XYZ file of C-alpha atoms in Angstrom:
92
model
C 0.047 -0.090 0.000
C 1.120 3.518 -0.438
C 0.901 5.919 2.531
C 1.243 9.593 3.402
C 2.145 10.114 6.984
C 2.074 13.441 8.791
C 2.890 14.202 12.432
C 2.443 17.183 14.740
C 4.368 17.095 17.923
C 3.940 19.782 20.619
C 7.285 21.437 20.946
C 7.577 21.733 24.670
C 10.719 20.559 26.350
C 9.934 16.875 26.120
C 8.465 17.371 22.598
C 11.852 18.342 21.166
C 13.356 14.959 22.083
C 10.191 13.221 20.796
C 10.404 14.935 17.410
C 13.951 13.627 16.800
C 12.842 10.016 17.696
C 9.683 10.207 15.642
C 11.594 11.453 12.595
C 14.195 8.662 12.807
C 11.477 5.979 13.097
C 9.513 7.385 10.124
C 12.660 7.523 8.029
C 13.293 3.779 8.506
C 10.062 2.985 6.770
C 9.138 5.908 4.532
C 10.614 8.733 2.373
C 10.993 12.124 4.046
C 9.372 14.828 1.703
C 8.816 17.784 3.845
C 9.341 18.901 7.480
C 7.028 16.322 9.319
C 5.567 14.570 6.207
C 6.594 11.210 5.003
C 5.367 9.044 2.014
C 6.102 5.787 0.376
C 5.214 2.084 -0.292
C 4.863 0.030 2.912
C 3.505 -3.376 3.684
C 0.756 -3.914 6.210
C 3.145 -5.623 8.628
C 5.653 -2.809 8.384
C 2.852 -0.254 8.942
C 1.950 -2.102 12.065
C 5.523 -2.071 13.144
C 5.804 1.642 12.417
C 2.678 2.317 14.486
C 3.965 0.265 17.380
C 7.352 2.027 17.381
C 5.599 5.432 17.159
C 3.088 4.584 20.026
C 6.221 4.426 22.445
C 6.801 8.228 21.918
C 3.559 9.829 20.820
C 1.672 11.443 23.714
C -1.982 10.868 23.162
C -2.897 14.193 24.819
C -0.527 16.320 22.974
C 0.820 14.862 19.708
C -0.761 13.443 16.515
C 0.021 11.278 13.599
C -2.177 11.091 10.610
C -1.749 8.290 8.037
C -3.465 8.450 4.653
C -3.591 5.143 2.848
C -3.930 4.455 -0.854
C -3.555 1.206 -2.927
C -0.760 2.620 -5.067
C 1.063 5.871 -5.583
C -0.639 6.151 -8.871
C -4.017 6.487 -7.136
C -2.799 9.558 -5.329
C -2.787 12.875 -7.213
C 0.061 15.087 -6.020
C 0.362 18.698 -6.877
C 3.140 21.191 -5.921
C 2.196 24.724 -5.007
C 5.163 26.878 -4.423
C 8.672 25.316 -4.305
C 8.749 21.906 -5.884
C 11.041 19.665 -3.967
C 9.926 16.151 -5.077
C 12.238 13.741 -3.196
C 10.294 10.838 -4.432
C 11.055 11.712 -8.174
C 14.298 9.843 -8.104
C 12.422 6.396 -7.782
C 11.082 4.652 -10.797
């Protein structure tokens, strides 16, 4: 499946450390495309692993992660408004 993952971590004292950990975890599974946005192909088992790893750090009362799922990248229309920085364009 193809996913687009977006996270929002509150930037309090503890949040600064959480942001670094969340970024590293997401980068293991997906392609970093913009600040707190990742996308890419991922299997269902890997998506479950990603969720479990993130659950260790995401504070349910302060932080959020949104995952948009699609069957394949071709079913996801992507437009760039402003600066075009498509880090996924290097892949075939």
